[in-house]
PDB file of C-alpha atoms in Angstrom:
ATOM      1  CA  MET A 238       0.000   0.000   0.000  1.00 85.00           C
ATOM      2  CA  ARG A 239       1.235   3.470  -0.874  1.00 92.00           C
ATOM      3  CA  ALA A 240       0.189   6.608   0.972  1.00 93.00           C
ATOM      4  CA  ILE A 241      -1.778   8.930  -1.319  1.00 91.00           C
ATOM      5  CA  TRP A 242      -1.978  11.865   1.097  1.00 92.00           C
ATOM      6  CA  LYS A 243      -0.245  13.144   4.229  1.00 93.00           C
ATOM      7  CA  GLY A 244      -1.632  15.602   6.741  1.00 92.00           C
ATOM      8  CA  ALA A 245      -3.104  15.764  10.226  1.00 94.00           C
ATOM      9  CA  VAL A 246      -6.360  15.123  12.007  1.00 94.00           C
ATOM     10  CA  SER A 247      -7.208  18.086  14.222  1.00 91.00           C
ATOM     11  CA  PHE A 248      -9.777  17.966  17.010  1.00 88.00           C
ATOM     12  CA  GLY A 249      -9.702  20.783  19.493  1.00 86.00           C
ATOM     13  CA  LEU A 250      -6.071  21.647  20.143  1.00 87.00           C
ATOM     14  CA  VAL A 251      -4.929  18.080  19.436  1.00 89.00           C
ATOM     15  CA  SER A 252      -3.229  17.301  16.139  1.00 91.00           C
ATOM     16  CA  VAL A 253      -2.614  13.786  14.831  1.00 94.00           C
ATOM     17  CA  PRO A 254      -0.196  13.531  11.873  1.00 95.00           C
ATOM     18  CA  VAL A 255      -1.382  10.742   9.589  1.00 96.00           C
ATOM     19  CA  LYS A 256      -0.949   9.090   6.205  1.00 95.00           C
ATOM     20  CA  LEU A 257      -3.920   8.218   4.010  1.00 95.00           C
ATOM     21  CA  TYR A 258      -4.268   4.918   2.126  1.00 96.00           C
ATOM     22  CA  ALA A 259      -7.024   3.725  -0.199  1.00 95.00           C
ATOM     23  CA  ALA A 260      -8.925   1.046   1.748  1.00 95.00           C
ATOM     24  CA  THR A 261     -10.641  -0.577  -1.225  1.00 92.00           C
ATOM     25  CA  GLU A 262      -9.760  -1.721  -4.725  1.00 89.00           C
ATOM     26  CA  SER A 263     -11.957  -2.827  -7.580  1.00 86.00           C
ATOM     27  CA  HIS A 264     -11.729  -6.373  -8.914  1.00 85.00           C
ATOM     28  CA  ASP A 265     -14.273  -5.828 -11.682  1.00 84.00           C
ATOM     29  CA  VAL A 266     -13.662  -7.720 -14.898  1.00 84.00           C
ATOM     30  CA  SER A 267     -12.450  -5.318 -17.577  1.00 86.00           C
ATOM     31  CA  PHE A 268     -12.357  -5.861 -21.328  1.00 88.00           C
ATOM     32  CA  ARG A 269     -10.374  -4.110 -24.070  1.00 88.00           C
ATOM     33  CA  GLN A 270     -12.087  -2.872 -27.192  1.00 90.00           C
ATOM     34  CA  VAL A 271     -10.448  -4.627 -30.132  1.00 88.00           C
ATOM     35  CA  HIS A 272     -10.923  -5.098 -33.852  1.00 89.00           C
ATOM     36  CA  ALA A 273     -12.920  -8.323 -34.208  1.00 88.00           C
ATOM     37  CA  LYS A 274     -11.043  -9.221 -37.405  1.00 86.00           C
ATOM     38  CA  ASP A 275      -7.470  -9.253 -36.073  1.00 85.00           C
ATOM     39  CA  GLY A 276      -7.626  -8.420 -32.342  1.00 85.00           C
ATOM     40  CA  GLY A 277      -5.926  -5.047 -32.724  1.00 89.00           C
ATOM     41  CA  ARG A 278      -6.679  -2.617 -29.905  1.00 89.00           C
ATOM     42  CA  ILE A 279      -8.930   0.322 -30.689  1.00 90.00           C
ATOM     43  CA  ARG A 280      -7.286   3.723 -30.231  1.00 88.00           C
ATOM     44  CA  TYR A 281      -8.974   7.080 -29.785  1.00 88.00           C
ATOM     45  CA  GLN A 282      -7.816  10.508 -30.875  1.00 89.00           C
ATOM     46  CA  ARG A 283      -8.584  13.852 -29.232  1.00 93.00           C
ATOM     47  CA  VAL A 284     -10.412  15.658 -32.022  1.00 93.00           C
ATOM     48  CA  CYS A 285     -12.041  19.105 -31.876  1.00 93.00           C
ATOM     49  CA  SER A 286     -15.752  18.947 -32.675  1.00 91.00           C
ATOM     50  CA  LEU A 287     -15.622  22.292 -34.522  1.00 91.00           C
ATOM     51  CA  ASP A 288     -12.663  22.026 -36.919  1.00 93.00           C
ATOM     52  CA  GLY A 289     -12.166  18.251 -36.904  1.00 91.00           C
ATOM     53  CA  GLU A 290      -8.457  18.639 -36.127  1.00 92.00           C
ATOM     54  CA  GLU A 291      -6.584  16.488 -33.603  1.00 93.00           C
ATOM     55  CA  VAL A 292      -5.750  18.486 -30.454  1.00 94.00           C
ATOM     56  CA  ALA A 293      -2.476  18.120 -28.555  1.00 92.00           C
ATOM     57  CA  TYR A 294      -2.822  17.451 -24.853  1.00 90.00           C
ATOM     58  CA  ALA A 295      -1.028  20.727 -24.045  1.00 91.00           C
ATOM     59  CA  ASP A 296      -3.783  22.633 -25.886  1.00 92.00           C
ATOM     60  CA  ILE A 297      -6.655  21.088 -23.927  1.00 93.00           C
ATOM     61  CA  ALA A 298      -8.341  23.344 -21.352  1.00 91.00           C
ATOM     62  CA  LYS A 299     -11.167  22.881 -18.858  1.00 92.00           C
ATOM     63  CA  GLY A 300     -14.604  24.004 -19.957  1.00 94.00           C
ATOM     64  CA  TYR A 301     -17.843  24.426 -18.030  1.00 92.00           C
ATOM     65  CA  GLU A 302     -21.065  24.152 -19.994  1.00 93.00           C
ATOM     66  CA  THR A 303     -23.910  26.326 -18.727  1.00 93.00           C
ATOM     67  CA  GLU A 304     -27.563  25.280 -18.744  1.00 90.00           C
ATOM     68  CA  ASP A 305     -28.209  27.305 -21.915  1.00 92.00           C
ATOM     69  CA  GLY A 306     -25.362  25.550 -23.753  1.00 90.00           C
ATOM     70  CA  GLN A 307     -22.620  28.179 -23.496  1.00 92.00           C
ATOM     71  CA  MET A 308     -19.077  26.881 -22.968  1.00 93.00           C
ATOM     72  CA  VAL A 309     -17.006  28.845 -20.452  1.00 94.00           C
ATOM     73  CA  ILE A 310     -13.255  28.146 -20.604  1.00 93.00           C
ATOM     74  CA  LEU A 311     -11.481  28.138 -17.222  1.00 91.00           C
ATOM     75  CA  THR A 312      -7.720  28.594 -17.048  1.00 89.00           C
ATOM     76  CA  ASP A 313      -5.346  27.342 -14.364  1.00 85.00           C
ATOM     77  CA  GLU A 314      -5.170  30.928 -13.083  1.00 86.00           C
ATOM     78  CA  ASP A 315      -8.968  31.038 -12.730  1.00 87.00           C
ATOM     79  CA  LEU A 316      -9.022  27.796 -10.759  1.00 80.00           C
ATOM     80  CA  ALA A 317      -6.129  28.903  -8.534  1.00 78.00           C
ATOM     81  CA  GLU A 318      -8.281  31.779  -7.246  1.00 78.00           C
ATOM     82  CA  LEU A 319     -11.056  29.470  -6.028  1.00 77.00           C
ATOM     83  CA  PRO A 320     -11.381  29.061  -2.230  1.00 71.00           C
ATOM     84  CA  LEU A 321      -9.853  25.802  -1.086  1.00 65.00           C
ATOM     85  CA  ALA A 322      -9.502  24.467   2.427  1.00 56.00           C
ATOM     86  CA  SER A 323      -6.120  23.365   3.695  1.00 57.00           C
ATOM     87  CA  SER A 324      -5.036  20.268   1.803  1.00 70.00           C
ATOM     88  CA  ARG A 325      -3.190  18.986   4.846  1.00 87.00           C
ATOM     89  CA  GLU A 326      -5.894  18.991   7.492  1.00 91.00           C
ATOM     90  CA  ILE A 327      -8.736  16.686   8.472  1.00 93.00           C
ATOM     91  CA  ALA A 328     -10.774  18.974  10.694  1.00 92.00           C
ATOM     92  CA  VAL A 329     -13.163  17.338  13.166  1.00 93.00           C
ATOM     93  CA  GLU A 330     -16.392  19.363  13.209  1.00 93.00           C
ATOM     94  CA  LYS A 331     -18.458  17.285  15.631  1.00 94.00           C
ATOM     95  CA  PHE A 332     -19.032  13.774  17.000  1.00 95.00           C
ATOM     96  CA  VAL A 333     -22.419  12.262  16.139  1.00 95.00           C
ATOM     97  CA  PRO A 334     -24.220   8.939  16.694  1.00 95.00           C
ATOM     98  CA  ALA A 335     -23.313   6.489  13.933  1.00 93.00           C
ATOM     99  CA  ASP A 336     -26.967   5.734  13.159  1.00 93.00           C
ATOM    100  CA  GLN A 337     -27.491   9.356  12.085  1.00 94.00           C
ATOM    101  CA  ILE A 338     -25.268   8.818   9.033  1.00 95.00           C
ATOM    102  CA  ASP A 339     -27.333   7.615   6.080  1.00 94.00           C
ATOM    103  CA  PRO A 340     -25.340   4.784   4.395  1.00 94.00           C
ATOM    104  CA  MET A 341     -26.336   6.188   1.008  1.00 95.00           C
ATOM    105  CA  LEU A 342     -24.127   9.214   1.704  1.00 95.00           C
ATOM    106  CA  LEU A 343     -20.963   7.122   2.162  1.00 95.00           C
ATOM    107  CA  GLU A 344     -18.685   7.124  -0.850  1.00 93.00           C
ATOM    108  CA  LYS A 345     -15.018   5.997  -0.608  1.00 95.00           C
ATOM    109  CA  SER A 346     -13.025   4.573   2.306  1.00 96.00           C
ATOM    110  CA  TYR A 347      -9.441   5.292   3.375  1.00 97.00           C
ATOM    111  CA  TYR A 348      -7.210   3.964   6.159  1.00 97.00           C
ATOM    112  CA  LEU A 349      -5.440   6.454   8.407  1.00 97.00           C
ATOM    113  CA  GLU A 350      -1.994   5.466   9.667  1.00 97.00           C
ATOM    114  CA  PRO A 351      -0.339   7.602  12.355  1.00 96.00           C
ATOM    115  CA  GLU A 352       3.096   9.049  11.816  1.00 95.00           C
ATOM    116  CA  ALA A 353       5.640   8.039  14.472  1.00 93.00           C
ATOM    117  CA  SER A 354       5.091  11.305  16.347  1.00 92.00           C
ATOM    118  CA  GLY A 355       1.312  10.863  16.294  1.00 92.00           C
ATOM    119  CA  ALA A 356       0.972   7.353  17.728  1.00 94.00           C
ATOM    120  CA  LYS A 357      -0.276   8.510  21.145  1.00 94.00           C
ATOM    121  CA  PRO A 358      -2.857  11.096  20.022  1.00 94.00           C
ATOM    122  CA  TYR A 359      -4.004   8.595  17.355  1.00 95.00           C
ATOM    123  CA  ALA A 360      -4.620   5.982  20.040  1.00 95.00           C
ATOM    124  CA  LEU A 361      -6.407   8.634  22.117  1.00 93.00           C
ATOM    125  CA  LEU A 362      -8.773   9.552  19.270  1.00 94.00           C
ATOM    126  CA  ARG A 363      -9.408   5.891  18.470  1.00 95.00           C
ATOM    127  CA  GLN A 364     -10.287   5.081  22.083  1.00 95.00           C
ATOM    128  CA  ALA A 365     -12.489   8.176  22.371  1.00 93.00           C
ATOM    129  CA  LEU A 366     -14.467   7.096  19.312  1.00 94.00           C
ATOM    130  CA  LEU A 367     -14.886   3.566  20.650  1.00 94.00           C
ATOM    131  CA  ASP A 368     -15.928   4.675  24.139  1.00 94.00           C
ATOM    132  CA  ALA A 369     -18.382   7.283  22.877  1.00 93.00           C
ATOM    133  CA  GLY A 370     -19.951   4.971  20.309  1.00 91.00           C
ATOM    134  CA  ARG A 371     -19.916   7.861  17.853  1.00 94.00           C
ATOM    135  CA  VAL A 372     -18.284   8.816  14.576  1.00 96.00           C
ATOM    136  CA  ALA A 373     -16.434  12.046  13.893  1.00 96.00           C
ATOM    137  CA  VAL A 374     -17.801  14.291  11.149  1.00 96.00           C
ATOM    138  CA  VAL A 375     -14.849  15.980   9.436  1.00 95.00           C
ATOM    139  CA  THR A 376     -14.024  18.205   6.498  1.00 93.00           C
ATOM    140  CA  VAL A 377     -11.055  17.396   4.290  1.00 92.00           C
ATOM    141  CA  ALA A 378      -9.688  18.558   0.942  1.00 87.00           C
ATOM    142  CA  LEU A 379      -8.864  15.665  -1.383  1.00 84.00           C
ATOM    143  CA  ARG A 380      -8.038  16.073  -5.067  1.00 76.00           C
ATOM    144  CA  GLN A 381      -8.645  19.828  -4.911  1.00 73.00           C
ATOM    145  CA  ARG A 382     -12.174  19.466  -3.607  1.00 80.00           C
ATOM    146  CA  THR A 383     -13.452  19.906  -0.073  1.00 86.00           C
ATOM    147  CA  SER A 384     -15.482  16.943   1.148  1.00 90.00           C
ATOM    148  CA  VAL A 385     -17.420  16.033   4.242  1.00 94.00           C
ATOM    149  CA  ALA A 386     -16.364  12.695   5.712  1.00 96.00           C
ATOM    150  CA  VAL A 387     -16.639  10.583   8.831  1.00 97.00           C
ATOM    151  CA  LEU A 388     -13.987   8.906  10.975  1.00 97.00           C
ATOM    152  CA  ARG A 389     -14.788   5.563  12.554  1.00 96.00           C
ATOM    153  CA  VAL A 390     -12.795   2.640  13.941  1.00 96.00           C
ATOM    154  CA  ARG A 391     -12.458  -0.666  12.092  1.00 95.00           C
ATOM    155  CA  ASP A 392     -10.179  -3.412  13.441  1.00 93.00           C
ATOM    156  CA  ASP A 393      -8.216  -0.926  15.589  1.00 93.00           C
ATOM    157  CA  VAL A 394      -7.604   1.325  12.579  1.00 97.00           C
ATOM    158  CA  ILE A 395      -9.270   4.695  12.065  1.00 97.00           C
ATOM    159  CA  VAL A 396     -11.080   4.782   8.732  1.00 97.00           C
ATOM    160  CA  LEU A 397     -12.027   7.940   6.853  1.00 97.00           C
ATOM    161  CA  GLN A 398     -15.111   7.617   4.655  1.00 97.00           C
ATOM    162  CA  THR A 399     -15.911  10.482   2.325  1.00 95.00           C
ATOM    163  CA  MET A 400     -19.563  11.379   1.866  1.00 96.00           C
ATOM    164  CA  MET A 401     -21.633  12.718  -0.977  1.00 94.00           C
ATOM    165  CA  TRP A 402     -23.346  16.060  -0.614  1.00 92.00           C
ATOM    166  CA  PRO A 403     -27.070  15.840   0.224  1.00 91.00           C
ATOM    167  CA  ASP A 404     -28.110  17.215  -3.175  1.00 93.00           C
ATOM    168  CA  GLU A 405     -26.232  14.352  -4.853  1.00 93.00           C
ATOM    169  CA  ILE A 406     -28.680  11.795  -3.476  1.00 93.00           C
ATOM    170  CA  ARG A 407     -31.521  11.354  -5.923  1.00 93.00           C
ATOM    171  CA  ARG A 408     -35.104  11.105  -4.768  1.00 93.00           C
ATOM    172  CA  PRO A 409     -37.305   8.414  -6.321  1.00 91.00           C
ATOM    173  CA  ASP A 410     -39.706   9.913  -8.844  1.00 91.00           C
ATOM    174  CA  PHE A 411     -42.257   7.178  -8.270  1.00 92.00           C
ATOM    175  CA  SER A 412     -44.562   6.240  -5.426  1.00 90.00           C
ATOM    176  CA  VAL A 413     -45.175   2.770  -4.008  1.00 86.00           C
ATOM    177  CA  GLU A 414     -48.722   1.979  -3.041  1.00 85.00           C
ATOM    178  CA  PRO A 415     -48.931   0.006   0.223  1.00 79.00           C
ATOM    179  CA  GLY A 416     -51.339  -2.588  -1.146  1.00 81.00           C
ATOM    180  CA  ALA A 417     -53.456  -4.978   0.907  1.00 84.00           C
ATOM    181  CA  VAL A 418     -51.780  -8.057   2.391  1.00 84.00           C
ATOM    182  CA  LYS A 419     -53.400 -10.846   4.351  1.00 86.00           C
ATOM    183  CA  ASP A 420     -52.452 -11.768   7.902  1.00 88.00           C
ATOM    184  CA  ALA A 421     -51.431 -15.237   6.739  1.00 89.00           C
ATOM    185  CA  GLU A 422     -49.072 -13.716   4.175  1.00 87.00           C
ATOM    186  CA  VAL A 423     -47.506 -11.436   6.787  1.00 88.00           C
ATOM    187  CA  SER A 424     -47.034 -14.372   9.179  1.00 90.00           C
ATOM    188  CA  MET A 425     -45.419 -16.453   6.437  1.00 89.00           C
ATOM    189  CA  ALA A 426     -43.159 -13.531   5.494  1.00 90.00           C
ATOM    190  CA  HIS A 427     -42.072 -13.224   9.136  1.00 92.00           C
ATOM    191  CA  MET A 428     -41.346 -16.958   9.179  1.00 89.00           C
ATOM    192  CA  LEU A 429     -39.245 -16.647   6.019  1.00 89.00           C
ATOM    193  CA  VAL A 430     -37.248 -13.788   7.563  1.00 90.00           C
ATOM    194  CA  GLU A 431     -36.730 -15.860  10.720  1.00 89.00           C
ATOM    195  CA  THR A 432     -35.639 -18.903   8.703  1.00 87.00           C
ATOM    196  CA  LEU A 433     -33.111 -16.887   6.682  1.00 86.00           C
ATOM    197  CA  SER A 434     -31.803 -14.904   9.659  1.00 89.00           C
ATOM    198  CA  GLY A 435     -28.120 -15.131  10.497  1.00 88.00           C
ATOM    199  CA  ASP A 436     -24.869 -13.198  10.783  1.00 88.00           C
ATOM    200  CA  PHE A 437     -23.314 -11.515   7.778  1.00 84.00           C
ATOM    201  CA  ASP A 438     -20.062 -13.072   6.552  1.00 87.00           C
ATOM    202  CA  PRO A 439     -18.789 -11.539   3.296  1.00 82.00           C
ATOM    203  CA  GLN A 440     -16.629 -14.621   2.687  1.00 85.00           C
ATOM    204  CA  GLU A 441     -19.809 -16.609   1.987  1.00 85.00           C
ATOM    205  CA  PHE A 442     -20.297 -14.724  -1.282  1.00 82.00           C
ATOM    206  CA  GLU A 443     -18.248 -15.129  -4.446  1.00 83.00           C
ATOM    207  CA  ASP A 444     -17.954 -13.241  -7.710  1.00 80.00           C
ATOM    208  CA  ASP A 445     -19.163 -16.051  -9.976  1.00 83.00           C
ATOM    209  CA  TYR A 446     -19.036 -13.853 -13.076  1.00 83.00           C
ATOM    210  CA  ALA A 447     -15.346 -12.958 -12.655  1.00 83.00           C
ATOM    211  CA  GLU A 448     -14.441 -16.609 -12.044  1.00 84.00           C
ATOM    212  CA  ALA A 449     -16.411 -17.703 -15.115  1.00 85.00           C
ATOM    213  CA  VAL A 450     -14.659 -15.096 -17.300  1.00 85.00           C
ATOM    214  CA  GLU A 451     -11.232 -16.186 -16.042  1.00 85.00           C
ATOM    215  CA  ALA A 452     -12.070 -19.859 -16.709  1.00 84.00           C
ATOM    216  CA  LEU A 453     -13.297 -18.960 -20.198  1.00 84.00           C
ATOM    217  CA  VAL A 454     -10.097 -17.048 -20.975  1.00 83.00           C
ATOM    218  CA  ARG A 455      -7.898 -19.890 -19.677  1.00 83.00           C
ATOM    219  CA  ALA A 456      -9.770 -22.377 -21.851  1.00 84.00           C
ATOM    220  CA  LYS A 457      -9.346 -20.131 -24.883  1.00 80.00           C
ATOM    221  CA  VAL A 458      -5.614 -19.720 -24.223  1.00 81.00           C
ATOM    222  CA  GLU A 459      -5.060 -23.429 -23.680  1.00 83.00           C
ATOM    223  CA  GLY A 460      -7.143 -24.335 -26.726  1.00 81.00           C
ATOM    224  CA  GLY A 461      -9.445 -26.576 -24.731  1.00 63.00           C
ATOM    225  CA  GLU A 462     -13.171 -26.948 -24.728  1.00 59.00           C
ATOM    226  CA  VAL A 463     -15.171 -24.157 -23.138  1.00 56.00           C
ATOM    227  CA  THR A 464     -17.651 -25.464 -20.594  1.00 54.00           C
ATOM    228  CA  ARG A 465     -20.676 -23.249 -20.228  1.00 58.00           C
ATOM    229  CA  THR A 466     -22.544 -23.290 -16.949  1.00 51.00           C
ATOM    230  CA  ALA A 467     -26.284 -23.722 -16.999  1.00 55.00           C
ATOM    231  CA  ALA A 468     -28.248 -20.493 -16.812  1.00 55.00           C
ATOM    232  CA  ALA A 469     -29.988 -19.849 -13.540  1.00 50.00           C
ATOM    233  CA  ASP A 470     -33.753 -20.295 -13.527  1.00 51.00           C
ATOM    234  CA  LYS A 471     -35.521 -16.966 -13.430  1.00 51.00           C
ATOM    235  CA  THR A 472     -39.158 -16.180 -12.934  1.00 53.00           C
ATOM    236  CA  SER A 473     -41.132 -13.596 -14.828  1.00 50.00           C
ATOM    237  CA  GLY A 474     -41.596 -11.596 -11.625  1.00 52.00           C
ATOM    238  CA  GLU A 475     -45.356 -12.084 -11.712  1.00 56.00           C
ATOM    239  CA  VAL A 476     -46.746 -13.271  -8.391  1.00 53.00           C
ATOM    240  CA  VAL A 477     -49.688 -15.621  -8.909  1.00 60.00           C
ATOM    241  CA  ASP A 478     -50.120 -16.898  -5.358  1.00 74.00           C
ATOM    242  CA  LEU A 479     -48.106 -14.896  -2.837  1.00 71.00           C
ATOM    243  CA  LEU A 480     -48.884 -17.179   0.100  1.00 73.00           C
ATOM    244  CA  ALA A 481     -47.883 -20.290  -1.842  1.00 80.00           C
ATOM    245  CA  ALA A 482     -44.680 -18.614  -3.022  1.00 78.00           C
ATOM    246  CA  LEU A 483     -43.790 -17.674   0.558  1.00 71.00           C
ATOM    247  CA  GLN A 484     -44.501 -21.227   1.725  1.00 78.00           C
ATOM    248  CA  ARG A 485     -42.228 -22.684  -0.952  1.00 81.00           C
ATOM    249  CA  SER A 486     -39.544 -20.125  -0.058  1.00 80.00           C
ATOM    250  CA  VAL A 487     -39.660 -21.148   3.614  1.00 78.00           C
ATOM    251  CA  GLU A 488     -39.464 -24.846   2.669  1.00 82.00           C
ATOM    252  CA  ALA A 489     -36.522 -24.217   0.331  1.00 81.00           C
ATOM    253  CA  ALA A 490     -34.688 -22.189   2.985  1.00 78.00           C
ATOM    254  CA  ARG A 491     -35.231 -24.882   5.615  1.00 78.00           C
ATOM    255  CA  SER A 492     -34.088 -27.575   3.213  1.00 80.00           C
ATOM    256  CA  ALA A 493     -30.897 -25.637   2.490  1.00 76.00           C
ATOM    257  CA  ARG A 494     -30.258 -25.407   6.238  1.00 73.00           C
ATOM    258  CA  GLY A 495     -30.940 -29.099   6.819  1.00 74.00           C
ATOM    259  CA  GLU A 496     -34.210 -28.455   8.622  1.00 71.00           C
ATOM    260  CA  ASP A 497     -37.486 -30.333   8.330  1.00 64.00           C
ATOM    261  CA  ALA A 498     -39.337 -28.729   5.439  1.00 51.00           C
ATOM    262  CA  GLU A 499     -42.611 -30.414   6.406  1.00 50.00           C
ATOM    263  CA  GLU A 500     -42.854 -28.767   9.808  1.00 50.00           C
ATOM    264  CA  PRO A 501     -46.227 -26.998  10.239  1.00 46.00           C
ATOM    265  CA  ALA A 502     -46.207 -23.325   9.388  1.00 43.00           C
ATOM    266  CA  GLU A 503     -48.031 -22.386  12.580  1.00 45.00           C
ATOM    267  CA  LYS A 504     -45.095 -23.443  14.705  1.00 42.00           C
ATOM    268  CA  PRO A 505     -41.819 -21.702  13.780  1.00 42.00           C
ATOM    269  CA  ALA A 506     -38.969 -24.164  13.639  1.00 42.00           C
ATOM    270  CA  LYS A 507     -35.844 -23.761  15.686  1.00 43.00           C
ATOM    271  CA  ARG A 508     -32.999 -23.065  13.295  1.00 44.00           C
ATOM    272  CA  THR A 509     -30.532 -25.916  12.943  1.00 44.00           C
ATOM    273  CA  THR A 510     -27.291 -25.773  11.002  1.00 44.00           C
ATOM    274  CA  LYS A 511     -26.344 -28.478   8.546  1.00 43.00           C
ATOM    275  CA  LYS A 512     -23.698 -29.679  10.962  1.00 44.00           C
ATOM    276  CA  GLY A 513     -26.265 -29.880  13.737  1.00 47.00           C
ATOM    277  CA  ALA A 514     -28.669 -31.797  11.521  1.00 45.00           C
ATOM    278  CA  ALA A 515     -25.946 -34.293  10.663  1.00 45.00           C
ATOM    279  CA  LYS A 516     -25.180 -34.865  14.357  1.00 45.00           C
ATOM    280  CA  LYS A 517     -28.872 -35.482  15.118  1.00 44.00           C
ATOM    281  CA  LYS A 518     -29.109 -37.983  12.265  1.00 44.00           C
ATOM    282  CA  ALA A 519     -25.991 -39.829  13.424  1.00 43.00           C
ATOM    283  CA  LYS A 520     -27.296 -39.944  17.002  1.00 45.00           C
ATOM    284  CA  ALA A 521     -30.645 -41.346  15.842  1.00 44.00           C
ATOM    285  CA  SER A 522     -28.951 -44.108  13.887  1.00 43.00           C
TER     286      SER A 522
END
């Protein structure tokens, strides 16, 4: 990991010198655009839309298009005059309950590592956050733009998570009618939730698409046969009998967990893991 920023966290009169590291990385599958005939990579040229001439990178400027379609060119001198907060400070504005931060506002995560001289105040801030059960709302300038962010503790490391501005969160332009549901359907839905309840473990989930692409590429390189996996069964989304669909969902969930799928719906079953079911079966035999 390489530090992408150095500065200090300031809260009150306390200053914590830190380094900033990107906490996440994308593993999305990426493809190159190529010529289907010979596999040559597609290249793009920077061409002016007015005169059709190719433009050198040194001649490219920043432009801001207004709502009425006018293009305003901004020079480096223009941008240098814009107000910009200190690029070396993470200023704590207040400490708030974590549940007041809407997850939709969270954007990108960074790890904060203390410099040698900041180990003690770093530990102090970390412990204060843990004891208070709160997160710190901060302002920070990253990539020439001031952002609001939060500081929280994850595995003994302070994490900075930048947030979007409130006007960047879109509101749905549709309404959802509540609809009428039967008591039996609600009870069955509760039973399904109870049957599928558990603790979240991200290691239980895999990127099947990325693995399939890698296997396909390996087969192509090695000149072997390409094995295609069967497509998953999908429904049309139309619900014919909601209660019956819920019942089948509960039975399928119980079967996957090694539970008795025939247990009456009126009496919620006690959840049993597959390992537990195997022990019961061995004991009975």
